[in-house]
Amino acid sequence: MRKILDNLYFGTALIGATFIVIIGLLICAQVLGRQLGVQVKGADELTAWSVVAAGFLPLAYTFRNGRHIRVTLIIEKTGKFKIPAEFLALSAGLYFTGYLTYSSIDMIWDSIKFKDQTQGLINLPLWIPQISIPIGSALLATAMLDDLFNLLRGALPSYSLAAEHEDRVDSHTE
């Protein structure tokens, strides 16, 4: 199961990175188009949708690798209460991420139910550009739940393991 989840997190991070490349290509096309007097139709909409996908799809991967901003400054100062503080932080994160997942699924359901269409030059069902939000937030919630279970079993959360690994690598390169 660990390998499946890690591959899923990595795969969505790659898809998110692909959307960053798409953003760059769209910007280059618009700049070149201006020089040639050609308008790249729909580039603004495609860029906006790509920004959302690039922001949400890699969330779980970056979380698992310790790249999210966390409250470690506060948690490190709790001393013997570090585990309960970590549990509280993960639980709060899981709650809010779960609520985001629920709300974004509800948003997509409404878009499908009411047959909402995108506005602008590109006309698509609205749920298509919205789909990266519940996918990314659901995977982040899964990663948080995974770390919560690890913490309850007495193991370190993934982001702590990643930080320890990074510290070891940094100490060897100095």
PDB file of C-alpha atoms in Angstrom:
ATOM      1  CA  MET A   1       0.000   0.000   0.000  1.00  0.00           C
ATOM      2  CA  ARG A   2       2.907   2.366   0.832  1.00  0.00           C
ATOM      3  CA  LYS A   3       4.365   2.003  -2.655  1.00  0.00           C
ATOM      4  CA  ILE A   4       0.982   2.584  -4.309  1.00  0.00           C
ATOM      5  CA  LEU A   5       0.367   5.772  -2.326  1.00  0.00           C
ATOM      6  CA  ASP A   6       3.893   7.090  -2.884  1.00  0.00           C
ATOM      7  CA  ASN A   7       3.587   6.427  -6.623  1.00  0.00           C
ATOM      8  CA  LEU A   8       0.198   8.154  -6.673  1.00  0.00           C
ATOM      9  CA  TYR A   9       1.618  11.198  -4.842  1.00  0.00           C
ATOM     10  CA  PHE A  10       4.612  11.305  -7.173  1.00  0.00           C
ATOM     11  CA  GLY A  11       2.419  10.883 -10.265  1.00  0.00           C
ATOM     12  CA  THR A  12       0.153  13.774  -9.339  1.00  0.00           C
ATOM     13  CA  ALA A  13       3.238  15.890  -8.583  1.00  0.00           C
ATOM     14  CA  LEU A  14       4.518  15.150 -12.090  1.00  0.00           C
ATOM     15  CA  ILE A  15       1.155  16.112 -13.553  1.00  0.00           C
ATOM     16  CA  GLY A  16       1.290  19.335 -11.521  1.00  0.00           C
ATOM     17  CA  ALA A  17       4.789  20.015 -12.884  1.00  0.00           C
ATOM     18  CA  THR A  18       3.475  19.398 -16.394  1.00  0.00           C
ATOM     19  CA  PHE A  19       0.905  22.121 -15.816  1.00  0.00           C
ATOM     20  CA  ILE A  20       3.733  24.495 -14.852  1.00  0.00           C
ATOM     21  CA  VAL A  21       5.410  23.713 -18.171  1.00  0.00           C
ATOM     22  CA  ILE A  22       2.081  24.345 -19.919  1.00  0.00           C
ATOM     23  CA  ILE A  23       1.857  27.750 -18.199  1.00  0.00           C
ATOM     24  CA  GLY A  24       5.345  28.607 -19.451  1.00  0.00           C
ATOM     25  CA  LEU A  25       4.511  27.497 -22.983  1.00  0.00           C
ATOM     26  CA  LEU A  26       1.287  29.517 -22.977  1.00  0.00           C
ATOM     27  CA  ILE A  27       3.141  32.625 -21.823  1.00  0.00           C
ATOM     28  CA  CYS A  28       5.795  32.112 -24.509  1.00  0.00           C
ATOM     29  CA  ALA A  29       3.072  31.639 -27.128  1.00  0.00           C
ATOM     30  CA  GLN A  30       1.377  34.861 -26.029  1.00  0.00           C
ATOM     31  CA  VAL A  31       4.642  36.826 -26.134  1.00  0.00           C
ATOM     32  CA  LEU A  32       5.540  35.434 -29.538  1.00  0.00           C
ATOM     33  CA  GLY A  33       1.979  35.963 -30.746  1.00  0.00           C
ATOM     34  CA  ARG A  34       2.122  39.640 -29.769  1.00  0.00           C
ATOM     35  CA  GLN A  35       5.326  40.060 -31.753  1.00  0.00           C
ATOM     36  CA  LEU A  36       3.696  38.461 -34.784  1.00  0.00           C
ATOM     37  CA  GLY A  37       0.357  40.225 -34.324  1.00  0.00           C
ATOM     38  CA  VAL A  38      -1.470  36.990 -33.525  1.00  0.00           C
ATOM     39  CA  GLN A  39      -3.768  36.533 -30.551  1.00  0.00           C
ATOM     40  CA  VAL A  40      -3.553  33.217 -28.710  1.00  0.00           C
ATOM     41  CA  LYS A  41      -7.230  32.625 -28.026  1.00  0.00           C
ATOM     42  CA  GLY A  42      -8.117  31.062 -24.694  1.00  0.00           C
ATOM     43  CA  ALA A  43      -4.599  31.361 -23.275  1.00  0.00           C
ATOM     44  CA  ASP A  44      -5.803  33.278 -20.222  1.00  0.00           C
ATOM     45  CA  GLU A  45      -8.364  30.615 -19.327  1.00  0.00           C
ATOM     46  CA  LEU A  46      -5.925  27.762 -19.929  1.00  0.00           C
ATOM     47  CA  THR A  47      -3.307  29.510 -17.803  1.00  0.00           C
ATOM     48  CA  ALA A  48      -5.759  30.055 -14.929  1.00  0.00           C
ATOM     49  CA  TRP A  49      -6.881  26.418 -14.995  1.00  0.00           C
ATOM     50  CA  SER A  50      -3.264  25.266 -15.174  1.00  0.00           C
ATOM     51  CA  VAL A  51      -2.347  27.384 -12.139  1.00  0.00           C
ATOM     52  CA  VAL A  52      -5.082  25.679 -10.109  1.00  0.00           C
ATOM     53  CA  ALA A  53      -3.951  22.213 -11.209  1.00  0.00           C
ATOM     54  CA  ALA A  54      -0.278  23.049 -10.576  1.00  0.00           C
ATOM     55  CA  GLY A  55      -1.188  24.244  -7.098  1.00  0.00           C
ATOM     56  CA  PHE A  56      -3.420  21.393  -5.960  1.00  0.00           C
ATOM     57  CA  LEU A  57      -2.106  18.213  -7.586  1.00  0.00           C
ATOM     58  CA  PRO A  58       1.364  18.194  -5.948  1.00  0.00           C
ATOM     59  CA  LEU A  59       0.065  18.909  -2.419  1.00  0.00           C
ATOM     60  CA  ALA A  60       0.376  15.354  -1.065  1.00  0.00           C
ATOM     61  CA  TYR A  61       3.841  14.836  -2.530  1.00  0.00           C
ATOM     62  CA  THR A  62       5.188  18.085  -1.103  1.00  0.00           C
ATOM     63  CA  PHE A  63       3.600  17.304   2.282  1.00  0.00           C
ATOM     64  CA  ARG A  64       5.178  13.839   2.411  1.00  0.00           C
ATOM     65  CA  ASN A  65       8.566  15.333   1.569  1.00  0.00           C
ATOM     66  CA  GLY A  66       8.444  17.995   4.274  1.00  0.00           C
ATOM     67  CA  ARG A  67       8.065  20.933   1.900  1.00  0.00           C
ATOM     68  CA  HIS A  68       4.937  22.486   3.425  1.00  0.00           C
ATOM     69  CA  ILE A  69       5.105  25.262   5.957  1.00  0.00           C
ATOM     70  CA  ARG A  70       4.358  23.742   9.351  1.00  0.00           C
ATOM     71  CA  VAL A  71       4.208  24.886  12.943  1.00  0.00           C
ATOM     72  CA  THR A  72       7.482  23.172  13.866  1.00  0.00           C
ATOM     73  CA  LEU A  73       8.700  26.219  15.774  1.00  0.00           C
ATOM     74  CA  ILE A  74       5.822  25.810  18.207  1.00  0.00           C
ATOM     75  CA  ILE A  75       5.879  22.005  18.212  1.00  0.00           C
ATOM     76  CA  GLU A  76       9.632  21.874  18.931  1.00  0.00           C
ATOM     77  CA  LYS A  77       9.108  24.066  22.017  1.00  0.00           C
ATOM     78  CA  THR A  78       6.511  21.716  23.562  1.00  0.00           C
ATOM     79  CA  GLY A  79       9.174  19.385  24.989  1.00  0.00           C
ATOM     80  CA  LYS A  80       7.624  16.183  26.331  1.00  0.00           C
ATOM     81  CA  PHE A  81       4.292  17.171  24.741  1.00  0.00           C
ATOM     82  CA  LYS A  82       5.764  17.044  21.234  1.00  0.00           C
ATOM     83  CA  ILE A  83       3.764  13.961  20.191  1.00  0.00           C
ATOM     84  CA  PRO A  84       0.404  15.337  21.397  1.00  0.00           C
ATOM     85  CA  ALA A  85       1.203  18.687  19.734  1.00  0.00           C
ATOM     86  CA  GLU A  86       2.080  16.888  16.504  1.00  0.00           C
ATOM     87  CA  PHE A  87      -1.149  14.892  16.803  1.00  0.00           C
ATOM     88  CA  LEU A  88      -3.145  18.080  17.310  1.00  0.00           C
ATOM     89  CA  ALA A  89      -1.499  19.800  14.336  1.00  0.00           C
ATOM     90  CA  LEU A  90      -2.073  16.792  12.055  1.00  0.00           C
ATOM     91  CA  SER A  91      -5.669  16.413  13.259  1.00  0.00           C
ATOM     92  CA  ALA A  92      -6.427  20.081  12.590  1.00  0.00           C
ATOM     93  CA  GLY A  93      -4.796  19.872   9.166  1.00  0.00           C
ATOM     94  CA  LEU A  94      -6.745  16.723   8.368  1.00  0.00           C
ATOM     95  CA  TYR A  95     -10.013  18.353   9.457  1.00  0.00           C
ATOM     96  CA  PHE A  96      -9.527  21.424   7.263  1.00  0.00           C
ATOM     97  CA  THR A  97      -8.213  19.427   4.321  1.00  0.00           C
ATOM     98  CA  GLY A  98     -11.129  16.998   4.657  1.00  0.00           C
ATOM     99  CA  TYR A  99     -13.550  19.924   4.670  1.00  0.00           C
ATOM    100  CA  LEU A 100     -11.860  21.374   1.572  1.00  0.00           C
ATOM    101  CA  THR A 101     -12.176  17.992  -0.136  1.00  0.00           C
ATOM    102  CA  TYR A 102     -15.853  17.701   0.800  1.00  0.00           C
ATOM    103  CA  SER A 103     -16.600  21.265  -0.334  1.00  0.00           C
ATOM    104  CA  SER A 104     -14.788  20.892  -3.637  1.00  0.00           C
ATOM    105  CA  ILE A 105     -16.584  17.618  -4.396  1.00  0.00           C
ATOM    106  CA  ASP A 106     -19.852  19.396  -3.603  1.00  0.00           C
ATOM    107  CA  MET A 107     -18.821  22.237  -5.930  1.00  0.00           C
ATOM    108  CA  ILE A 108     -18.143  19.789  -8.750  1.00  0.00           C
ATOM    109  CA  TRP A 109     -21.383  17.951  -8.101  1.00  0.00           C
ATOM    110  CA  ASP A 110     -23.266  21.267  -8.418  1.00  0.00           C
ATOM    111  CA  SER A 111     -21.393  22.061 -11.635  1.00  0.00           C
ATOM    112  CA  ILE A 112     -22.421  18.707 -13.087  1.00  0.00           C
ATOM    113  CA  LYS A 113     -25.987  18.897 -11.780  1.00  0.00           C
ATOM    114  CA  PHE A 114     -26.601  22.404 -13.140  1.00  0.00           C
ATOM    115  CA  LYS A 115     -24.594  21.768 -16.325  1.00  0.00           C
ATOM    116  CA  ASP A 116     -22.387  24.791 -15.633  1.00  0.00           C
ATOM    117  CA  GLN A 117     -20.099  25.831 -18.461  1.00  0.00           C
ATOM    118  CA  THR A 118     -16.875  27.813 -18.337  1.00  0.00           C
ATOM    119  CA  GLN A 119     -17.011  31.439 -19.366  1.00  0.00           C
ATOM    120  CA  GLY A 120     -14.648  32.925 -21.876  1.00  0.00           C
ATOM    121  CA  LEU A 121     -13.346  31.836 -25.235  1.00  0.00           C
ATOM    122  CA  ILE A 122     -13.082  28.152 -24.342  1.00  0.00           C
ATOM    123  CA  ASN A 123     -16.422  26.555 -23.545  1.00  0.00           C
ATOM    124  CA  LEU A 124     -16.153  23.395 -21.418  1.00  0.00           C
ATOM    125  CA  PRO A 125     -18.186  21.815 -18.654  1.00  0.00           C
ATOM    126  CA  LEU A 126     -17.012  23.658 -15.540  1.00  0.00           C
ATOM    127  CA  TRP A 127     -16.202  20.476 -13.610  1.00  0.00           C
ATOM    128  CA  ILE A 128     -13.277  19.722 -15.945  1.00  0.00           C
ATOM    129  CA  PRO A 129     -11.032  22.609 -14.817  1.00  0.00           C
ATOM    130  CA  GLN A 130     -12.291  22.188 -11.232  1.00  0.00           C
ATOM    131  CA  ILE A 131     -11.423  18.486 -10.911  1.00  0.00           C
ATOM    132  CA  SER A 132      -7.841  19.039  -9.739  1.00  0.00           C
ATOM    133  CA  ILE A 133      -9.081  20.669  -6.512  1.00  0.00           C
ATOM    134  CA  PRO A 134     -10.788  17.619  -4.962  1.00  0.00           C
ATOM    135  CA  ILE A 135      -8.141  15.254  -6.325  1.00  0.00           C
ATOM    136  CA  GLY A 136      -5.277  17.236  -4.808  1.00  0.00           C
ATOM    137  CA  SER A 137      -7.029  17.927  -1.517  1.00  0.00           C
ATOM    138  CA  ALA A 138      -8.210  14.295  -1.146  1.00  0.00           C
ATOM    139  CA  LEU A 139      -4.666  13.044  -1.674  1.00  0.00           C
ATOM    140  CA  LEU A 140      -3.365  15.577   0.851  1.00  0.00           C
ATOM    141  CA  ALA A 141      -5.997  14.399   3.357  1.00  0.00           C
ATOM    142  CA  THR A 142      -4.924  10.808   2.698  1.00  0.00           C
ATOM    143  CA  ALA A 143      -1.268  11.708   3.303  1.00  0.00           C
ATOM    144  CA  MET A 144      -2.191  13.489   6.543  1.00  0.00           C
ATOM    145  CA  LEU A 145      -4.279  10.539   7.714  1.00  0.00           C
ATOM    146  CA  ASP A 146      -1.381   8.230   6.870  1.00  0.00           C
ATOM    147  CA  ASP A 147       0.977  10.327   9.000  1.00  0.00           C
ATOM    148  CA  LEU A 148      -1.566  10.490  11.804  1.00  0.00           C
ATOM    149  CA  PHE A 149      -1.671   6.674  11.889  1.00  0.00           C
ATOM    150  CA  ASN A 150       2.139   6.555  11.813  1.00  0.00           C
ATOM    151  CA  LEU A 151       2.268   8.935  14.758  1.00  0.00           C
ATOM    152  CA  LEU A 152      -0.233   6.819  16.726  1.00  0.00           C
ATOM    153  CA  ARG A 153       1.882   3.699  16.042  1.00  0.00           C
ATOM    154  CA  GLY A 154       4.917   5.482  17.455  1.00  0.00           C
ATOM    155  CA  ALA A 155       6.613   6.138  14.125  1.00  0.00           C
ATOM    156  CA  LEU A 156       7.750   9.508  12.854  1.00  0.00           C
ATOM    157  CA  PRO A 157       5.543  11.341  10.347  1.00  0.00           C
ATOM    158  CA  SER A 158       6.851  11.407   6.774  1.00  0.00           C
ATOM    159  CA  TYR A 159       7.791  15.084   6.872  1.00  0.00           C
ATOM    160  CA  SER A 160       9.934  14.506   9.985  1.00  0.00           C
ATOM    161  CA  LEU A 161      11.687  11.601   8.277  1.00  0.00           C
ATOM    162  CA  ALA A 162      12.271  13.802   5.227  1.00  0.00           C
ATOM    163  CA  ALA A 163      13.710  16.571   7.427  1.00  0.00           C
ATOM    164  CA  GLU A 164      16.032  14.088   9.186  1.00  0.00           C
ATOM    165  CA  HIS A 165      17.181  12.731   5.826  1.00  0.00           C
ATOM    166  CA  GLU A 166      17.832  16.257   4.571  1.00  0.00           C
ATOM    167  CA  ASP A 167      19.833  17.077   7.717  1.00  0.00           C
ATOM    168  CA  ARG A 168      21.961  13.956   7.197  1.00  0.00           C
ATOM    169  CA  VAL A 169      22.586  14.843   3.548  1.00  0.00           C
ATOM    170  CA  ASP A 170      23.473  18.437   4.463  1.00  0.00           C
ATOM    171  CA  SER A 171      25.930  17.298   7.165  1.00  0.00           C
ATOM    172  CA  HIS A 172      27.680  14.979   4.665  1.00  0.00           C
ATOM    173  CA  THR A 173      28.060  17.693   2.028  1.00  0.00           C
ATOM    174  CA  GLU A 174      29.693  20.226   4.365  1.00  0.00           C
TER     175      GLU A 174
END
